[in-house]
Amino acid sequence: MKMRRCRITALMLSAALLLGGCGSTAASGGNSGNNSAGTEATKDTTKDAADKTKKAPEIEGLTYEATMDLTYATEFDVYYYKDGYKLIDVHEDKQYLIVPEGEEEPENLADDIVVIQQPTENIYMAATASMSLFDAIGGIDKVKFSGLEASGWYVESAKEAMESGAMTFAGKYSEPDYETLVDGDCDLAIESTMILHTPKVQEMIEDLGIPVFVDYSSYESHPLGRTEWIKLYGALLNKEEEADTFFDQQAHVIEELKGFENTEKTVAYFYVSTDGSIVVRKSDDYIPSMIEIAGGRYAFKDLKNPDSNAPSVKLTMEEFYATAVDADYLIYNGTIDGQVNSISELEAKNELFSEFKAVKDGNVWYTGKNLYQATDTVGELIKDMHLMLTDGDASQMTFLEKME
């Protein structure tokens, strides 16, 4: 009760600060570090053990023991210390110290390290793409608060949990229900990088004594780098074995396609924004990597985001046309804009689409909204792309559908 009264007091104070325009602004991007994965479809799975030991952060009072083995992910590391302590280092953002149940926070801990006290059993999941990873390791029961209504979930177990009352809608990431989080003893908020656009929301949650973890998995260049974040959440929930097993199953798709000769067919992956601009992925993003692994070539070579490290790039229709008009395949990203089910609907967005080679040849596909929440099964999209590029059986596809 004492903790709850403190949190309610903090809530009232935070609200007053927000209304008055006072208070500091939370960091909006962390380090500007470069993504080291590049455009390679695979990366070396071995890391020098001595180098791991060398870079493991020293924490007063803790004894380093090991570093988590990662195959594709480059945006985080997890370090293990004696007595069950773990340090998550999100390279673009912060470090998070996981303190095991029954243990105390180390003395003289650096102020910029966020402490997450286990057990974490009342999580607010505002990073919707991460829910499938929790589901894959049997961790849905630890999520008590959702940033989506039940109707917004494509992760079936999350939808069922909300319908049964085991999980409660606590407001979307930009407008959380602070009172619900306080009354429900929320012990961790997991946010996507969208929270960086509303720093005062993050500040208010933290003022309530609720640690905020920001998921940067969308910054991974390799598609399985995103899925490998399941190991990070496995460390958070003490489910490393389950995470390793699931990830190995998803990584198997890469092994199946090794040695396949690239078709050299070009693919443009995009959607049309409400202002008429075309949004594509930069060349070293995980989507172009998927296309390469599947046996194709991403239409946009050496495309970077001039403004930030964000994975999406806005182009004018003229800029998009100049490169993509001759692409062999078009894939419309329906996870953001909503599904465009037919060629006529696509042409209604801009009549220039009728001049595209892929439109004339009938090689236009689209993804459904469920893809964004399927971080756990990105390997299935690679299979779909491979079937598309090789004129395989479309009935075996999971995420892609053909426009007619």
Short mmCIF file of C-alpha atoms in Angstrom, two decimals:
data_model
loop_
_atom_site.label_atom_id
_atom_site.label_comp_id
_atom_site.label_asym_id
_atom_site.label_seq_id
_atom_site.Cartn_x
_atom_site.Cartn_y
_atom_site.Cartn_z
CA MET A 1 0.00 0.00 0.00
CA LYS A 2 2.84 2.36 0.78
CA MET A 3 4.36 1.79 -2.68
CA ARG A 4 0.99 2.41 -4.33
CA ARG A 5 0.49 5.68 -2.43
CA CYS A 6 3.96 6.79 -3.57
CA ARG A 7 3.15 5.96 -7.13
CA ILE A 8 -0.16 7.82 -7.03
CA THR A 9 1.61 10.86 -5.60
CA ALA A 10 4.17 10.63 -8.39
CA LEU A 11 1.36 10.34 -10.92
CA MET A 12 -0.26 13.54 -9.68
CA LEU A 13 3.08 15.35 -9.70
CA SER A 14 3.92 14.11 -13.22
CA ALA A 15 0.54 15.20 -14.53
CA ALA A 16 1.05 18.65 -13.06
CA LEU A 17 4.48 18.90 -14.67
CA LEU A 18 3.10 17.80 -18.04
CA LEU A 19 0.24 20.29 -17.96
CA GLY A 20 2.62 23.04 -16.93
CA GLY A 21 5.15 22.17 -19.63
CA CYS A 22 7.85 21.57 -17.03
CA GLY A 23 10.23 18.73 -16.49
CA SER A 24 13.06 17.38 -18.53
CA THR A 25 12.70 15.68 -21.88
CA ALA A 26 13.74 12.04 -22.06
CA ALA A 27 16.48 11.08 -24.44
CA SER A 28 15.09 10.50 -27.90
CA GLY A 29 17.61 8.31 -29.57
CA GLY A 30 20.54 7.25 -27.47
CA ASN A 31 23.74 6.73 -29.34
CA SER A 32 23.80 7.23 -33.07
CA GLY A 33 25.87 4.08 -33.47
CA ASN A 34 26.29 2.50 -36.86
CA ASN A 35 24.60 -0.78 -37.70
CA SER A 36 27.46 -3.19 -38.31
CA ALA A 37 25.52 -5.99 -40.00
CA GLY A 38 25.45 -4.34 -43.42
CA THR A 39 23.57 -6.08 -46.23
CA GLU A 40 25.05 -9.57 -45.84
CA ALA A 41 22.43 -12.29 -45.75
CA THR A 42 24.44 -14.25 -43.19
CA LYS A 43 27.11 -13.42 -40.66
CA ASP A 44 29.86 -15.24 -38.87
CA THR A 45 28.39 -17.12 -35.92
CA THR A 46 31.61 -17.22 -33.94
CA LYS A 47 32.83 -14.53 -31.59
CA ASP A 48 36.15 -14.42 -29.86
CA ALA A 49 35.67 -15.38 -26.21
CA ALA A 50 38.48 -13.12 -25.02
CA ASP A 51 36.86 -10.17 -26.77
CA LYS A 52 33.58 -10.95 -25.00
CA THR A 53 35.29 -10.89 -21.63
CA LYS A 54 37.10 -7.68 -22.52
CA LYS A 55 33.94 -5.76 -23.39
CA ALA A 56 31.74 -7.10 -20.58
CA PRO A 57 30.81 -4.07 -18.44
CA GLU A 58 32.32 -4.06 -14.98
CA ILE A 59 29.73 -3.60 -12.22
CA GLU A 60 30.91 -3.06 -8.68
CA GLY A 61 29.96 -6.01 -6.51
CA LEU A 62 29.18 -8.35 -9.41
CA THR A 63 31.33 -11.06 -10.99
CA TYR A 64 31.09 -11.54 -14.75
CA GLU A 65 30.56 -15.12 -15.93
CA ALA A 66 29.46 -15.28 -19.58
CA THR A 67 28.03 -13.48 -22.61
CA MET A 68 24.96 -14.63 -24.51
CA ASP A 69 25.72 -16.26 -27.86
CA LEU A 70 24.07 -14.39 -30.74
CA THR A 71 24.07 -15.40 -34.39
CA TYR A 72 22.37 -12.56 -36.26
CA ALA A 73 21.33 -9.84 -33.80
CA THR A 74 23.72 -6.89 -33.58
CA GLU A 75 21.66 -4.34 -31.63
CA PHE A 76 22.00 -5.88 -28.16
CA ASP A 77 24.13 -8.05 -25.90
CA VAL A 78 23.32 -9.86 -22.68
CA TYR A 79 25.98 -10.38 -20.01
CA TYR A 80 25.64 -12.90 -17.19
CA TYR A 81 27.00 -12.31 -13.71
CA LYS A 82 27.24 -14.51 -10.63
CA ASP A 83 24.09 -15.16 -8.54
CA GLY A 84 21.70 -14.68 -11.46
CA TYR A 85 22.32 -11.02 -12.33
CA LYS A 86 22.11 -10.15 -16.03
CA LEU A 87 22.92 -6.96 -17.91
CA ILE A 88 21.07 -6.19 -21.16
CA ASP A 89 22.96 -3.70 -23.32
CA VAL A 90 20.75 -2.18 -26.04
CA HIS A 91 23.40 -0.49 -28.15
CA GLU A 92 21.21 2.29 -29.51
CA ASP A 93 19.79 3.13 -26.11
CA LYS A 94 20.52 2.01 -22.56
CA GLN A 95 21.73 -0.75 -20.30
CA TYR A 96 19.28 -2.68 -18.11
CA LEU A 97 20.33 -4.65 -15.05
CA ILE A 98 18.09 -7.61 -14.25
CA VAL A 99 18.15 -8.22 -10.52
CA PRO A 100 17.05 -11.78 -9.62
CA GLU A 101 14.25 -12.36 -7.14
CA GLY A 102 15.49 -12.13 -3.57
CA GLU A 103 18.64 -10.21 -4.48
CA GLU A 104 19.42 -6.52 -3.98
CA GLU A 105 20.46 -3.85 -6.45
CA PRO A 106 24.26 -3.45 -6.32
CA GLU A 107 25.57 -0.43 -4.45
CA ASN A 108 27.05 2.47 -6.43
CA LEU A 109 25.30 1.36 -9.62
CA ALA A 110 25.66 3.90 -12.43
CA ASP A 111 22.66 6.24 -12.61
CA ASP A 112 22.09 5.57 -16.31
CA ILE A 113 21.56 1.82 -15.81
CA VAL A 114 17.86 0.93 -15.56
CA VAL A 115 17.07 -1.68 -12.90
CA ILE A 116 14.50 -4.39 -13.65
CA GLN A 117 13.62 -6.41 -10.56
CA GLN A 118 12.54 -9.99 -11.08
CA PRO A 119 10.02 -11.49 -11.10
CA THR A 120 8.41 -9.39 -13.82
CA GLU A 121 4.79 -10.50 -13.71
CA ASN A 122 2.74 -7.40 -14.50
CA ILE A 123 4.16 -6.17 -17.80
CA TYR A 124 2.63 -3.42 -19.94
CA MET A 125 3.23 -4.47 -23.58
CA ALA A 126 3.13 -1.39 -25.78
CA ALA A 127 5.64 -2.81 -28.28
CA THR A 128 3.08 -4.89 -30.15
CA ALA A 129 5.66 -6.62 -32.37
CA SER A 130 7.24 -8.17 -29.26
CA MET A 131 4.10 -9.99 -28.07
CA SER A 132 4.65 -12.92 -30.45
CA LEU A 133 8.11 -13.47 -28.95
CA PHE A 134 6.62 -13.67 -25.45
CA ASP A 135 4.04 -16.09 -26.81
CA ALA A 136 6.72 -18.29 -28.39
CA ILE A 137 8.48 -18.83 -25.04
CA GLY A 138 5.31 -19.23 -23.01
CA GLY A 139 5.49 -15.79 -21.43
CA ILE A 140 2.07 -14.34 -22.29
CA ASP A 141 0.92 -14.83 -18.69
CA LYS A 142 3.52 -12.25 -17.58
CA VAL A 143 1.85 -9.57 -19.71
CA LYS A 144 -1.03 -8.05 -17.76
CA PHE A 145 -1.49 -4.81 -19.69
CA SER A 146 -1.83 -4.32 -23.42
CA GLY A 147 -1.31 -1.33 -25.70
CA LEU A 148 -3.92 -2.73 -28.10
CA GLU A 149 -7.57 -3.62 -27.74
CA ALA A 150 -8.42 -7.31 -28.19
CA SER A 151 -9.63 -6.65 -31.75
CA GLY A 152 -6.19 -5.32 -32.70
CA TRP A 153 -4.29 -8.50 -31.86
CA TYR A 154 -3.33 -11.13 -34.43
CA VAL A 155 -1.44 -13.08 -31.76
CA GLU A 156 -4.22 -15.43 -30.82
CA SER A 157 -3.14 -16.11 -27.23
CA ALA A 158 -2.94 -12.36 -26.53
CA LYS A 159 -6.42 -11.87 -27.94
CA GLU A 160 -7.74 -14.74 -25.82
CA ALA A 161 -6.05 -13.35 -22.69
CA MET A 162 -7.77 -10.01 -23.21
CA GLU A 163 -11.15 -11.58 -23.86
CA SER A 164 -10.83 -13.63 -20.66
CA GLY A 165 -9.74 -10.62 -18.59
CA ALA A 166 -6.26 -12.00 -17.87
CA MET A 167 -4.85 -9.07 -19.85
CA THR A 168 -6.24 -5.53 -19.70
CA PHE A 169 -6.15 -2.70 -22.22
CA ALA A 170 -4.13 0.09 -20.57
CA GLY A 171 -4.10 2.62 -23.39
CA LYS A 172 -1.91 2.83 -26.47
CA TYR A 173 1.77 3.72 -26.18
CA SER A 174 1.20 7.47 -26.61
CA GLU A 175 -1.76 7.66 -24.21
CA PRO A 176 -1.34 5.02 -21.49
CA ASP A 177 -3.82 4.75 -18.64
CA TYR A 178 -1.44 5.61 -15.82
CA GLU A 179 -4.01 4.90 -13.13
CA THR A 180 -4.63 1.39 -14.46
CA LEU A 181 -0.89 0.71 -14.51
CA VAL A 182 -0.48 1.96 -10.93
CA ASP A 183 -3.50 0.11 -9.56
CA GLY A 184 -2.32 -3.08 -11.28
CA ASP A 185 1.20 -2.84 -9.84
CA CYS A 186 2.78 -2.72 -13.30
CA ASP A 187 6.45 -3.63 -12.89
CA LEU A 188 7.77 -3.06 -16.45
CA ALA A 189 6.70 -1.21 -19.59
CA ILE A 190 8.00 -2.58 -22.90
CA GLU A 191 7.86 0.06 -25.63
CA SER A 192 8.80 0.22 -29.29
CA THR A 193 10.89 3.09 -30.62
CA MET A 194 7.61 4.94 -31.24
CA ILE A 195 7.83 6.05 -27.60
CA LEU A 196 10.76 8.25 -28.62
CA HIS A 197 8.24 10.52 -30.35
CA THR A 198 6.43 11.08 -27.04
CA PRO A 199 9.27 11.44 -24.51
CA LYS A 200 7.05 12.96 -21.81
CA VAL A 201 4.98 9.77 -21.75
CA GLN A 202 8.10 7.74 -21.04
CA GLU A 203 9.10 10.25 -18.39
CA MET A 204 5.74 9.97 -16.65
CA ILE A 205 5.84 6.17 -16.60
CA GLU A 206 9.34 6.27 -15.11
CA ASP A 207 8.23 8.87 -12.54
CA LEU A 208 5.73 6.27 -11.32
CA GLY A 209 8.62 3.95 -10.51
CA ILE A 210 7.92 1.71 -13.53
CA PRO A 211 11.06 0.91 -15.56
CA VAL A 212 10.69 1.41 -19.32
CA PHE A 213 12.42 -0.94 -21.74
CA VAL A 214 12.67 0.26 -25.36
CA ASP A 215 12.78 -2.47 -28.02
CA TYR A 216 15.11 -1.63 -30.93
CA SER A 217 14.63 -4.89 -32.82
CA SER A 218 13.37 -2.97 -35.87
CA TYR A 219 16.93 -1.62 -36.26
CA GLU A 220 18.30 -5.08 -37.04
CA SER A 221 19.58 -5.51 -40.60
CA HIS A 222 19.15 -9.27 -40.77
CA PRO A 223 15.58 -10.59 -40.57
CA LEU A 224 16.53 -13.25 -38.07
CA GLY A 225 18.23 -10.52 -36.03
CA ARG A 226 14.74 -9.32 -35.13
CA THR A 227 13.62 -12.81 -34.21
CA GLU A 228 16.76 -13.32 -32.12
CA TRP A 229 15.44 -10.71 -29.69
CA ILE A 230 13.49 -13.66 -28.34
CA LYS A 231 16.73 -14.53 -26.52
CA LEU A 232 16.72 -11.13 -24.81
CA TYR A 233 13.17 -11.71 -23.58
CA GLY A 234 14.15 -15.24 -22.61
CA ALA A 235 16.80 -13.72 -20.33
CA LEU A 236 14.24 -11.32 -18.90
CA LEU A 237 11.86 -14.16 -18.00
CA ASN A 238 14.51 -16.80 -17.19
CA LYS A 239 13.41 -18.77 -20.24
CA GLU A 240 16.69 -18.92 -22.13
CA GLU A 241 16.30 -22.60 -23.06
CA GLU A 242 12.87 -22.08 -24.58
CA ALA A 243 14.14 -19.04 -26.49
CA ASP A 244 17.16 -20.91 -27.89
CA THR A 245 15.03 -23.84 -29.02
CA PHE A 246 12.49 -21.66 -30.80
CA PHE A 247 15.11 -19.50 -32.48
CA ASP A 248 17.00 -22.53 -33.80
CA GLN A 249 13.78 -23.71 -35.45
CA GLN A 250 13.30 -20.37 -37.21
CA ALA A 251 16.95 -20.19 -38.26
CA HIS A 252 16.59 -23.54 -40.01
CA VAL A 253 14.98 -21.79 -43.00
CA ILE A 254 18.32 -20.10 -43.71
CA GLU A 255 20.04 -23.48 -43.82
CA GLU A 256 17.42 -24.82 -46.23
CA LEU A 257 18.06 -22.01 -48.73
CA LYS A 258 21.85 -22.08 -48.56
CA GLY A 259 23.40 -22.86 -51.92
CA PHE A 260 20.31 -21.72 -53.87
CA GLU A 261 21.39 -19.73 -56.91
CA ASN A 262 19.91 -16.23 -56.91
CA THR A 263 17.23 -15.67 -59.55
CA GLU A 264 18.45 -12.07 -60.08
CA LYS A 265 14.81 -10.98 -60.19
CA THR A 266 14.24 -7.56 -58.63
CA VAL A 267 11.70 -6.77 -55.93
CA ALA A 268 10.35 -3.45 -54.62
CA TYR A 269 8.74 -3.51 -51.17
CA PHE A 270 6.70 -0.39 -50.37
CA TYR A 271 3.47 1.33 -49.38
CA VAL A 272 1.81 4.59 -50.35
CA SER A 273 1.60 7.14 -47.55
CA THR A 274 -1.46 9.31 -46.97
CA ASP A 275 0.39 12.28 -48.50
CA GLY A 276 1.03 10.35 -51.71
CA SER A 277 4.71 9.69 -51.07
CA ILE A 278 6.12 6.17 -51.35
CA VAL A 279 7.68 4.59 -48.27
CA VAL A 280 10.35 1.95 -48.89
CA ARG A 281 13.02 0.28 -46.76
CA LYS A 282 16.64 1.36 -46.79
CA SER A 283 18.99 -1.07 -48.49
CA ASP A 284 20.60 -2.49 -45.33
CA ASP A 285 17.25 -3.14 -43.64
CA TYR A 286 16.04 -6.64 -42.78
CA ILE A 287 13.38 -6.69 -45.54
CA PRO A 288 15.96 -6.37 -48.37
CA SER A 289 17.96 -9.07 -46.57
CA MET A 290 14.89 -11.33 -46.68
CA ILE A 291 14.60 -10.76 -50.42
CA GLU A 292 18.28 -11.68 -50.90
CA ILE A 293 17.98 -14.83 -48.79
CA ALA A 294 14.84 -15.84 -50.70
CA GLY A 295 16.72 -15.59 -53.99
CA GLY A 296 15.95 -12.11 -55.32
CA ARG A 297 17.49 -8.65 -55.47
CA TYR A 298 16.13 -5.57 -53.72
CA ALA A 299 15.37 -2.95 -56.37
CA PHE A 300 16.95 -0.09 -54.41
CA LYS A 301 20.73 -0.37 -54.13
CA ASP A 302 22.64 1.69 -51.58
CA LEU A 303 19.49 3.50 -50.41
CA LYS A 304 20.02 5.19 -47.05
CA ASN A 305 17.90 7.30 -44.75
CA PRO A 306 19.51 10.76 -44.89
CA ASP A 307 17.75 11.99 -41.77
CA SER A 308 18.18 9.19 -39.23
CA ASN A 309 18.95 5.53 -38.61
CA ALA A 310 15.26 4.67 -39.05
CA PRO A 311 14.61 1.75 -41.42
CA SER A 312 12.08 3.51 -43.68
CA VAL A 313 12.79 6.05 -46.42
CA LYS A 314 10.24 8.38 -48.03
CA LEU A 315 10.42 8.91 -51.79
CA THR A 316 8.36 10.95 -54.20
CA MET A 317 6.38 8.94 -56.70
CA GLU A 318 8.77 10.14 -59.39
CA GLU A 319 11.79 8.88 -57.42
CA PHE A 320 10.11 5.53 -56.79
CA TYR A 321 9.05 5.25 -60.44
CA ALA A 322 12.59 5.85 -61.71
CA THR A 323 13.86 2.68 -60.00
CA ALA A 324 10.85 0.43 -59.44
CA VAL A 325 9.08 0.79 -62.81
CA ASP A 326 11.22 -2.06 -64.19
CA ALA A 327 11.17 -4.22 -61.05
CA ASP A 328 10.09 -7.82 -61.67
CA TYR A 329 7.93 -7.93 -58.55
CA LEU A 330 6.10 -5.42 -56.35
CA ILE A 331 5.19 -6.25 -52.75
CA TYR A 332 2.78 -3.85 -51.08
CA ASN A 333 3.35 -3.50 -47.34
CA GLY A 334 -0.15 -3.74 -45.90
CA THR A 335 1.02 -3.80 -42.28
CA ILE A 336 1.11 0.00 -42.09
CA ASP A 337 -1.26 1.42 -44.68
CA GLY A 338 -3.81 -1.37 -44.69
CA GLN A 339 -4.37 -3.99 -47.36
CA VAL A 340 -4.57 -3.06 -51.03
CA ASN A 341 -6.19 -6.18 -52.43
CA SER A 342 -6.32 -5.50 -56.15
CA ILE A 343 -4.41 -3.92 -59.01
CA SER A 344 -7.26 -1.45 -59.48
CA GLU A 345 -6.96 -0.32 -55.84
CA LEU A 346 -3.22 0.17 -56.32
CA GLU A 347 -3.73 2.19 -59.50
CA ALA A 348 -6.33 4.29 -57.72
CA LYS A 349 -3.56 5.48 -55.40
CA ASN A 350 -1.52 6.66 -58.39
CA GLU A 351 -2.23 6.09 -62.08
CA LEU A 352 1.50 5.72 -62.80
CA PHE A 353 1.38 2.21 -61.32
CA SER A 354 -0.25 1.03 -64.55
CA GLU A 355 3.09 1.59 -66.30
CA PHE A 356 5.08 -0.69 -63.95
CA LYS A 357 6.48 -3.91 -65.42
CA ALA A 358 5.30 -5.96 -62.42
CA VAL A 359 1.75 -4.62 -62.84
CA LYS A 360 1.71 -5.46 -66.57
CA ASP A 361 3.09 -8.94 -65.85
CA GLY A 362 0.70 -9.60 -62.96
CA ASN A 363 3.50 -9.93 -60.41
CA VAL A 364 2.11 -7.73 -57.64
CA TRP A 365 1.72 -9.12 -54.12
CA TYR A 366 0.72 -7.75 -50.74
CA THR A 367 1.19 -8.55 -47.06
CA GLY A 368 -1.55 -8.55 -44.46
CA LYS A 369 -1.62 -6.55 -41.24
CA ASN A 370 -0.76 -9.67 -39.23
CA LEU A 371 2.84 -9.60 -40.52
CA TYR A 372 3.88 -6.76 -38.21
CA GLN A 373 3.01 -8.80 -35.13
CA ALA A 374 4.69 -11.97 -36.43
CA THR A 375 8.23 -11.19 -35.32
CA ASP A 376 8.58 -14.81 -34.21
CA THR A 377 8.00 -16.32 -37.66
CA VAL A 378 9.84 -14.05 -40.10
CA GLY A 379 11.30 -17.19 -41.64
CA GLU A 380 7.87 -17.89 -43.09
CA LEU A 381 7.97 -14.64 -45.08
CA ILE A 382 11.33 -15.64 -46.53
CA LYS A 383 9.73 -18.91 -47.65
CA ASP A 384 6.84 -16.96 -49.18
CA MET A 385 9.22 -14.72 -51.12
CA HIS A 386 11.13 -17.77 -52.34
CA LEU A 387 7.89 -19.34 -53.59
CA MET A 388 6.98 -16.05 -55.29
CA LEU A 389 10.35 -15.75 -57.04
CA THR A 390 10.32 -19.37 -58.22
CA ASP A 391 6.64 -19.56 -59.24
CA GLY A 392 5.96 -21.94 -56.38
CA ASP A 393 2.64 -23.01 -54.88
CA ALA A 394 0.97 -19.83 -53.59
CA SER A 395 -1.37 -21.89 -51.43
CA GLN A 396 1.63 -22.72 -49.23
CA MET A 397 2.29 -19.05 -48.42
CA THR A 398 1.70 -17.63 -44.95
CA PHE A 399 1.94 -13.86 -45.38
CA LEU A 400 1.92 -13.02 -49.11
CA GLU A 401 -1.15 -12.86 -51.33
CA LYS A 402 -1.31 -12.03 -55.01
CA MET A 403 -3.16 -8.97 -56.28
CA GLU A 404 -5.62 -9.64 -59.06
#
